[in-house]
Short mmCIF file of C-alpha atoms and ligand atoms in Angstrom, two decimals:
data_model
loop_
_atom_site.label_atom_id
_atom_site.label_comp_id
_atom_site.label_asym_id
_atom_site.label_seq_id
_atom_site.Cartn_x
_atom_site.Cartn_y
_atom_site.Cartn_z
CA MET A 15 -1.14 1.68 -12.85
CA GLU A 16 1.12 0.69 -15.74
CA THR A 17 -0.15 -2.40 -17.49
CA GLU A 18 1.09 -2.02 -21.07
CA ASN A 19 4.23 -4.03 -20.47
CA PRO A 20 3.43 -6.33 -17.59
CA ALA A 21 6.61 -8.38 -17.78
CA GLY A 22 9.71 -6.95 -16.16
CA SER A 23 11.79 -7.34 -13.09
CA TYR A 24 12.31 -4.91 -10.29
CA GLY A 25 11.87 -7.20 -7.33
CA LYS A 26 15.41 -7.40 -6.12
CA GLN A 27 17.03 -4.12 -7.07
CA ALA A 28 19.04 -2.91 -4.09
CA TYR A 29 18.02 0.47 -2.78
CA THR A 30 17.25 0.81 0.92
CA GLN A 31 17.41 -2.58 2.60
CA VAL A 32 14.38 -3.47 4.69
CA GLY A 33 16.73 -4.34 7.59
CA LYS A 34 17.97 -0.73 7.72
CA LEU A 35 14.53 0.69 8.38
CA GLY A 36 13.41 -1.60 11.22
CA GLU A 37 9.94 -3.05 11.62
CA PHE A 38 8.12 0.09 12.74
CA GLY A 39 9.80 2.33 10.16
CA LEU A 40 8.92 -0.15 7.46
CA ILE A 41 5.27 -0.45 8.51
CA LYS A 42 5.01 3.35 8.57
CA ARG A 43 6.54 3.68 5.07
CA LEU A 44 4.27 1.03 3.63
CA THR A 45 1.04 2.16 5.18
CA GLU A 46 1.20 5.97 5.35
CA LYS A 47 -0.67 6.44 2.05
CA ILE A 48 -3.55 4.18 3.03
CA ILE A 49 -6.92 5.92 3.44
CA LEU A 50 -10.12 4.29 4.64
CA LYS A 51 -13.27 4.66 2.57
CA GLN A 52 -15.70 2.03 3.83
CA PRO A 53 -18.17 3.47 6.37
CA SER A 54 -17.88 0.14 8.24
CA SER A 55 -14.13 0.64 8.88
CA ILE A 56 -14.13 2.36 12.29
CA LYS A 57 -10.39 1.94 12.93
CA GLY A 58 -7.73 0.67 10.54
CA ILE A 59 -3.96 0.43 10.95
CA GLY A 60 -2.42 1.79 14.14
CA ASP A 61 -3.92 -0.07 17.07
CA ASP A 62 -3.80 -3.67 18.28
CA ALA A 63 -6.80 -4.61 16.17
CA ALA A 64 -8.95 -3.06 13.46
CA VAL A 65 -12.51 -2.15 14.41
CA ILE A 66 -15.30 -2.98 11.95
CA GLU A 67 -18.97 -2.13 12.20
CA PRO A 68 -21.09 -5.19 11.34
CA GLY A 69 -23.84 -4.61 8.78
CA LYS A 70 -27.48 -4.88 9.91
CA ASP A 71 -29.23 -8.10 8.84
CA GLU A 72 -26.11 -9.31 7.11
CA VAL A 73 -23.65 -12.13 7.60
CA ILE A 74 -19.88 -11.68 7.56
CA LEU A 75 -17.85 -13.58 4.96
CA PHE A 76 -14.26 -14.26 5.92
CA SER A 77 -11.53 -15.85 3.83
CA THR A 78 -7.74 -16.00 3.57
CA ASP A 79 -5.14 -16.83 0.91
CA MET A 80 -1.39 -17.17 1.09
CA LEU A 81 1.11 -16.72 -1.76
CA ALA A 82 4.71 -17.96 -1.52
CA GLU A 83 7.62 -16.96 -3.76
CA GLY A 84 8.81 -19.83 -5.93
CA ILE A 85 5.47 -21.61 -5.60
CA HIS A 86 2.82 -19.06 -6.46
CA PHE A 87 4.90 -16.32 -8.03
CA ASP A 88 8.28 -15.82 -9.66
CA LEU A 89 9.92 -12.45 -9.04
CA THR A 90 12.15 -12.74 -12.11
CA TYR A 91 9.20 -11.72 -14.29
CA THR A 92 6.48 -10.56 -11.90
CA PRO A 93 6.38 -6.80 -11.38
CA LEU A 94 5.63 -6.19 -7.70
CA GLN A 95 2.78 -3.79 -8.43
CA HIS A 96 1.06 -6.56 -10.35
CA LEU A 97 1.76 -9.06 -7.58
CA GLY A 98 0.16 -6.74 -5.02
CA TYR A 99 -2.89 -6.34 -7.24
CA LYS A 100 -3.16 -10.08 -7.84
CA ALA A 101 -2.82 -10.96 -4.15
CA VAL A 102 -5.83 -8.73 -3.43
CA SER A 103 -7.80 -9.99 -6.46
CA VAL A 104 -7.58 -13.66 -5.49
CA ASN A 105 -9.07 -12.83 -2.10
CA VAL A 106 -11.81 -10.61 -3.54
CA SER A 107 -12.64 -13.45 -5.95
CA ASP A 108 -13.38 -15.76 -3.00
CA ILE A 109 -15.87 -13.26 -1.58
CA CYS A 110 -17.47 -12.87 -5.04
CA ALA A 111 -17.78 -16.65 -5.25
CA MET A 112 -20.05 -16.51 -2.18
CA ASN A 113 -22.14 -13.76 -3.88
CA GLY A 114 -20.83 -11.25 -1.34
CA ILE A 115 -19.43 -7.74 -1.35
CA PRO A 116 -15.79 -7.42 -0.23
CA THR A 117 -15.13 -4.77 2.44
CA GLN A 118 -11.77 -5.03 4.28
CA ILE A 119 -8.44 -6.85 4.03
CA THR A 120 -5.43 -7.36 6.25
CA VAL A 121 -2.02 -8.00 4.68
CA SER A 122 0.76 -10.00 6.31
CA ILE A 123 4.16 -10.23 4.71
CA GLY A 124 7.27 -12.25 5.39
CA VAL A 125 10.30 -10.73 3.70
CA SER A 126 14.08 -11.00 3.91
CA ASN A 127 16.04 -8.14 5.48
CA GLN A 128 17.95 -7.82 2.18
CA PHE A 129 14.80 -6.97 0.24
CA SER A 130 14.47 -3.33 -0.80
CA VAL A 131 11.97 -0.98 0.81
CA GLU A 132 11.31 0.52 -2.64
CA ALA A 133 10.32 -2.90 -3.98
CA LEU A 134 7.88 -3.37 -1.10
CA GLU A 135 6.47 0.08 -1.79
CA GLU A 136 5.71 -1.13 -5.33
CA LEU A 137 3.89 -4.13 -3.85
CA TYR A 138 1.79 -1.87 -1.65
CA LYS A 139 1.12 0.50 -4.57
CA GLY A 140 -0.45 -2.43 -6.43
CA MET A 141 -2.48 -3.40 -3.36
CA ARG A 142 -3.70 0.18 -2.85
CA PHE A 143 -4.70 0.37 -6.51
CA ALA A 144 -6.67 -2.89 -6.15
CA CYS A 145 -8.31 -1.65 -2.93
CA GLU A 146 -9.45 1.50 -4.73
CA GLU A 147 -10.78 -0.46 -7.66
CA TYR A 148 -12.69 -2.94 -5.48
CA GLY A 149 -13.79 -0.29 -2.97
CA ILE A 150 -12.21 -2.08 -0.01
CA ASP A 151 -10.02 -0.92 2.89
CA LEU A 152 -6.64 -2.23 4.02
CA VAL A 153 -7.11 -2.20 7.81
CA GLY A 154 -4.11 -4.03 9.24
CA GLY A 155 -1.50 -6.71 8.89
CA ASP A 156 1.70 -8.13 10.23
CA THR A 157 5.33 -7.95 9.17
CA ILE A 158 7.94 -10.62 9.81
CA SER A 159 11.36 -11.39 8.37
CA SER A 160 11.78 -14.50 6.28
CA HIS A 161 14.95 -16.40 5.35
CA SER A 162 13.68 -18.02 2.20
CA GLY A 163 11.71 -15.88 -0.18
CA MET A 164 8.73 -13.62 0.15
CA VAL A 165 5.38 -14.73 1.57
CA ILE A 166 2.18 -12.68 1.32
CA SER A 167 -0.90 -13.65 3.28
CA ILE A 168 -4.11 -11.68 2.84
CA SER A 169 -7.30 -12.12 4.81
CA ILE A 170 -10.53 -10.59 3.61
CA LEU A 171 -13.89 -9.64 5.08
CA GLY A 172 -17.05 -9.34 3.03
CA ARG A 173 -20.76 -8.98 3.62
CA ALA A 174 -23.93 -10.50 2.21
CA LYS A 175 -27.58 -10.93 3.08
CA LYS A 176 -27.90 -14.35 4.67
CA GLU A 177 -30.43 -15.53 2.09
CA GLU A 178 -28.21 -14.37 -0.80
CA VAL A 179 -25.05 -16.24 0.22
CA THR A 180 -24.31 -18.73 -2.55
CA TYR A 181 -22.67 -22.06 -1.69
CA ARG A 182 -20.96 -24.61 -3.92
CA ASN A 183 -23.23 -27.50 -3.14
CA THR A 184 -26.71 -26.24 -3.95
CA ALA A 185 -27.07 -26.61 -7.74
CA GLN A 186 -30.34 -28.22 -8.87
CA VAL A 187 -31.13 -30.57 -11.74
CA ASP A 188 -32.04 -28.60 -14.92
CA ASP A 189 -30.13 -25.49 -13.82
CA ILE A 190 -28.01 -23.78 -16.48
CA VAL A 191 -24.23 -23.83 -15.92
CA CYS A 192 -22.56 -20.50 -16.78
CA VAL A 193 -19.11 -19.02 -16.71
CA SER A 194 -17.99 -15.38 -16.67
CA GLY A 195 -15.31 -14.23 -19.15
CA ASP A 196 -13.11 -16.69 -21.00
CA LEU A 197 -10.91 -19.55 -19.82
CA GLY A 198 -7.32 -20.74 -20.14
CA ALA A 199 -5.76 -17.30 -20.55
CA ALA A 200 -3.87 -17.19 -17.23
CA CYS A 201 -2.30 -20.57 -17.96
CA ALA A 202 -1.29 -19.45 -21.47
CA GLY A 203 0.24 -16.30 -19.95
CA LEU A 204 2.29 -18.34 -17.48
CA LEU A 205 3.64 -20.55 -20.27
CA VAL A 206 4.69 -17.50 -22.30
CA LEU A 207 6.43 -15.96 -19.26
CA ASN A 208 8.25 -19.19 -18.42
CA ARG A 209 9.33 -19.58 -22.04
CA GLY A 210 10.77 -16.05 -21.93
CA LYS A 211 12.58 -16.82 -18.67
CA GLU A 212 14.13 -19.96 -20.15
CA MET A 213 15.25 -18.01 -23.22
CA PHE A 214 16.85 -15.41 -20.94
CA ASN A 215 18.55 -18.09 -18.79
CA ASN A 216 20.06 -19.66 -21.90
CA ASP A 217 21.19 -16.33 -23.30
CA PRO A 218 21.12 -13.27 -20.99
CA GLU A 219 21.41 -11.05 -24.10
CA ALA A 220 18.13 -12.42 -25.46
CA LYS A 221 15.11 -10.17 -24.96
CA PRO A 222 11.91 -12.19 -25.28
CA ASP A 223 9.44 -10.34 -27.53
CA LEU A 224 6.10 -10.31 -25.72
CA THR A 225 4.24 -8.23 -28.29
CA GLY A 226 0.90 -9.77 -29.16
CA TYR A 227 0.68 -11.70 -25.87
CA GLU A 228 -0.52 -8.76 -23.74
CA TYR A 229 -3.96 -10.24 -23.13
CA VAL A 230 -2.73 -13.51 -21.64
CA LEU A 231 0.11 -11.82 -19.72
CA LYS A 232 -2.35 -9.47 -18.08
CA ARG A 233 -4.66 -12.36 -17.22
CA GLN A 234 -1.77 -14.18 -15.51
CA LEU A 235 -0.09 -11.21 -13.81
CA MET A 236 -3.05 -9.01 -12.96
CA PRO A 237 -6.30 -11.00 -12.80
CA GLN A 238 -9.46 -9.05 -12.01
CA ALA A 239 -12.03 -10.46 -9.60
CA ARG A 240 -15.52 -10.43 -11.14
CA VAL A 241 -17.22 -7.97 -8.82
CA ASP A 242 -19.12 -6.79 -11.92
CA ILE A 243 -20.94 -10.13 -12.13
CA ILE A 244 -22.05 -9.85 -8.50
CA GLY A 245 -23.31 -6.34 -9.33
CA LEU A 246 -25.23 -7.74 -12.30
CA PHE A 247 -26.90 -10.37 -10.07
CA LYS A 248 -27.95 -7.63 -7.65
CA THR A 249 -29.46 -5.34 -10.30
CA GLU A 250 -31.30 -8.24 -11.94
CA HIS A 251 -32.47 -9.64 -8.58
CA ILE A 252 -30.78 -12.94 -9.27
CA VAL A 253 -29.31 -15.32 -6.69
CA PRO A 254 -27.33 -18.10 -8.39
CA THR A 255 -28.22 -21.59 -7.17
CA ALA A 256 -24.51 -22.43 -6.69
CA MET A 257 -21.19 -20.71 -7.36
CA ILE A 258 -17.41 -21.23 -7.15
CA ASP A 259 -14.47 -19.25 -8.52
CA ILE A 260 -12.16 -20.90 -11.04
CA SER A 261 -8.75 -21.04 -9.44
CA ASP A 262 -7.74 -24.58 -10.48
CA GLY A 263 -9.27 -25.03 -13.94
CA LEU A 264 -12.83 -25.63 -15.10
CA SER A 265 -12.82 -29.44 -14.74
CA SER A 266 -11.69 -29.37 -11.15
CA GLU A 267 -14.27 -26.71 -10.20
CA VAL A 268 -17.07 -28.55 -12.02
CA HIS A 269 -16.21 -31.58 -9.90
CA HIS A 270 -16.40 -29.53 -6.69
CA LEU A 271 -19.78 -28.18 -7.74
CA CYS A 272 -21.17 -31.61 -8.60
CA GLU A 273 -19.61 -33.75 -5.88
CA ASP A 274 -20.61 -31.29 -3.20
CA GLY A 275 -24.08 -30.89 -4.76
CA LYS A 276 -24.74 -34.61 -5.37
CA ILE A 277 -25.73 -33.87 -8.97
CA ALA A 278 -23.83 -34.08 -12.28
CA CYS A 279 -23.53 -31.91 -15.35
CA ILE A 280 -22.86 -31.88 -19.07
CA ILE A 281 -20.35 -29.31 -20.32
CA ASP A 282 -20.44 -28.44 -24.03
CA GLU A 283 -17.06 -28.16 -25.71
CA GLU A 284 -18.30 -25.73 -28.35
CA ARG A 285 -19.64 -23.34 -25.71
CA ILE A 286 -16.43 -22.99 -23.68
CA PRO A 287 -15.16 -19.43 -24.26
CA ILE A 288 -11.48 -19.24 -25.28
CA ASN A 289 -9.70 -16.07 -26.43
CA ASP A 290 -7.81 -16.10 -29.77
CA VAL A 291 -4.48 -15.32 -28.08
CA VAL A 292 -4.92 -18.49 -25.97
CA LYS A 293 -5.45 -20.45 -29.21
CA LYS A 294 -2.28 -18.92 -30.67
CA VAL A 295 -0.23 -19.87 -27.57
CA ALA A 296 -1.64 -23.43 -27.56
CA ASP A 297 -0.68 -23.69 -31.23
CA GLU A 298 2.90 -22.65 -30.44
CA PHE A 299 3.10 -25.19 -27.60
CA LYS A 300 1.50 -27.84 -29.85
CA THR A 301 -1.34 -28.56 -27.50
CA SER A 302 -5.09 -27.97 -27.40
CA PRO A 303 -6.36 -24.66 -25.99
CA MET A 304 -9.16 -26.72 -24.43
CA ALA A 305 -6.52 -28.31 -22.15
CA TYR A 306 -5.72 -24.83 -20.79
CA ALA A 307 -9.40 -24.04 -20.27
CA LEU A 308 -10.14 -27.34 -18.52
CA SER A 309 -6.97 -27.91 -16.54
CA GLY A 310 -5.04 -24.62 -16.42
CA GLY A 311 -5.60 -22.56 -13.32
CA GLU A 312 -5.76 -18.99 -12.03
CA ASP A 313 -8.44 -17.60 -14.35
CA TYR A 314 -10.45 -16.32 -11.35
CA GLU A 315 -13.63 -16.32 -13.42
CA LEU A 316 -16.90 -17.36 -11.75
CA LEU A 317 -18.58 -20.69 -12.45
CA PHE A 318 -22.23 -20.59 -11.41
CA THR A 319 -25.59 -22.23 -11.93
CA LEU A 320 -28.87 -20.41 -12.52
CA SER A 321 -32.47 -21.52 -12.59
CA LYS A 322 -33.86 -21.40 -16.15
CA LYS A 323 -36.03 -18.44 -15.13
CA ASP A 324 -33.04 -16.41 -13.86
CA PHE A 325 -30.92 -17.37 -16.85
CA GLU A 326 -33.57 -15.85 -19.17
CA LYS A 327 -33.06 -12.48 -17.43
CA ILE A 328 -29.34 -12.22 -18.28
CA LYS A 329 -28.80 -14.57 -21.20
CA ASN A 330 -27.95 -11.69 -23.55
CA SER A 331 -25.23 -10.23 -21.32
CA ASP A 332 -21.76 -10.41 -22.85
CA LYS A 333 -20.30 -10.88 -19.35
CA LEU A 334 -21.27 -14.54 -19.13
CA LYS A 335 -21.76 -17.63 -21.22
CA ARG A 336 -23.93 -20.71 -20.88
CA ILE A 337 -21.60 -23.72 -21.03
CA GLY A 338 -23.77 -26.61 -19.88
CA GLU A 339 -26.56 -27.94 -17.73
CA ILE A 340 -27.07 -29.77 -14.44
CA VAL A 341 -28.35 -33.36 -14.70
CA THR A 342 -28.99 -36.11 -12.15
CA ALA A 343 -25.93 -37.70 -10.51
CA SER A 344 -26.53 -41.01 -12.31
CA HIS A 345 -25.56 -39.40 -15.66
CA GLY A 346 -22.03 -38.75 -14.43
CA ILE A 347 -20.04 -35.57 -15.09
CA SER A 348 -19.52 -35.34 -18.83
CA PHE A 349 -18.09 -33.35 -21.67
CA ARG A 350 -20.01 -33.14 -24.96
CA ASP A 351 -17.59 -32.78 -27.89
CA ARG A 352 -18.35 -30.78 -31.04
CA ALA A 353 -19.75 -33.92 -32.70
CA GLY A 354 -22.27 -34.30 -29.86
CA LYS A 355 -20.56 -37.35 -28.34
CA LEU A 356 -20.41 -37.56 -24.52
CA HIS A 357 -17.16 -38.34 -22.67
CA PRO A 358 -16.54 -38.64 -18.92
CA LEU A 359 -14.92 -35.46 -17.58
CA SER A 360 -12.37 -36.14 -14.85
CA ALA A 361 -11.26 -33.50 -12.36
CA LYS A 362 -8.05 -33.16 -14.40
CA GLY A 363 -9.78 -32.65 -17.75
CA TRP A 364 -11.17 -34.67 -20.56
CA ASP A 365 -9.25 -37.91 -21.14
CA GLY A 366 -9.35 -37.33 -24.90
CA LEU A 367 -7.06 -34.33 -24.39
CA GLN A 368 -4.51 -35.89 -22.10
CA GLY A 369 -2.42 -37.36 -24.91
CA GLU A 370 -1.96 -33.86 -26.22
CA ASN A 371 -0.81 -32.38 -22.91
P1 LIG B 420 1.28 -5.68 17.13
O1 LIG B 420 2.65 -5.86 17.67
O2 LIG B 420 0.28 -5.18 18.09
O3 LIG B 420 0.82 -6.87 16.32
P2 LIG B 420 2.41 -4.35 14.88
O4 LIG B 420 3.54 -3.50 15.30
O5 LIG B 420 2.68 -5.65 14.22
O6 LIG B 420 1.39 -4.47 16.09
O7 LIG B 420 1.49 -3.50 13.89
C1 LIG B 420 1.13 -2.16 14.14
C2 LIG B 420 -0.01 -1.77 13.25
O8 LIG B 420 0.39 -1.86 11.89
C3 LIG B 420 -1.21 -2.69 13.40
O9 LIG B 420 -2.39 -1.90 13.23
C4 LIG B 420 -1.09 -3.66 12.25
O10 LIG B 420 -2.35 -4.13 11.83
C5 LIG B 420 -0.40 -2.80 11.19
N1 LIG B 420 0.50 -3.57 10.31
C6 LIG B 420 1.59 -4.30 10.67
N2 LIG B 420 2.20 -4.83 9.60
C7 LIG B 420 1.48 -4.45 8.52
C8 LIG B 420 1.57 -4.69 7.13
N3 LIG B 420 2.54 -5.46 6.59
N4 LIG B 420 0.65 -4.13 6.31
C9 LIG B 420 -0.35 -3.39 6.82
N5 LIG B 420 -0.50 -3.12 8.11
C10 LIG B 420 0.39 -3.62 8.98
MG1 LIG B 421 1.96 -7.65 14.73
#
């Protein structure tokens, strides 16, 4: 799939209108290239329900996520292939956050009759690409017409051994807090895209130059769920003590982990991984990149806690970084700045940064 120039717009070009094809014709066009690969997918698209073989000695994980145009995505700069990929990724990320393996999805779309069939084919191309990459099957869905914008709802099935399922609320005092990848990039990407849109709205001749921002644009438009981290846990025989995926910013997720777990933690400012492009964008917007990492959303990295013994096994991996430790609830959730001073960390971020936001 093309990713070199993620920004662009082909969402509303008029080719064949969806209304001309009818529901069944549309479903056929969108789903004819789908092939099933999971041995557990007995029957996919084409009957009243998909048929899935349950795994032996395993539990089923089930989750769903809905994306609405104008709220979760903007078709003026979101290529539909990327949107399809992202819609699948955010669901896969939820299964990863339970330490599970994703297996099947269903895709329901609400779309106006004026929308082009070719544009929807782009959406499905992105979803098929994601399914291939994550090794999952698209086994069904629903199609309805919508009067106000596009809606995409994906449900996902996954599997895990019962004793390996990882919840949010089970971190223990003295555990090490880790994060996969780096933070704040998706938020920086969104700001760059919105700045470009504004420039274009003010002057339709203006062509925003997005060179040099590729990393953050890709992180916003085409986030990858961290199935690799779950694979690493399996090969190293590690079960995290608690885990959550970062969809709303580190501070908010840290609060979920601690409030649900009745413990607290200390997060170290100097350990929070932030990419140089994020720093450049923050500089241009005259704010702190730490604000993006703490309060920006949509990074879809994993935040997890490990026992000290398990942490030793993977501490040299470049896929994850130690960012703090779990302490007793009476310490409160805090942020240790570079000078070693502790500050309370609210769910929205560190108060010391809010003046800069
Ligand atoms: P029903 O009326 O029984 O719900 P539909 O005509 O809606 O059946 O769907 C026919 C088949 O196509 C079903 O297997 C359904 O899961 C699948 N399907 C419908 N819409 C979509 C879609 N947008 N994407 C993928 N599969 C779809
Ligand atoms: Mg239906």
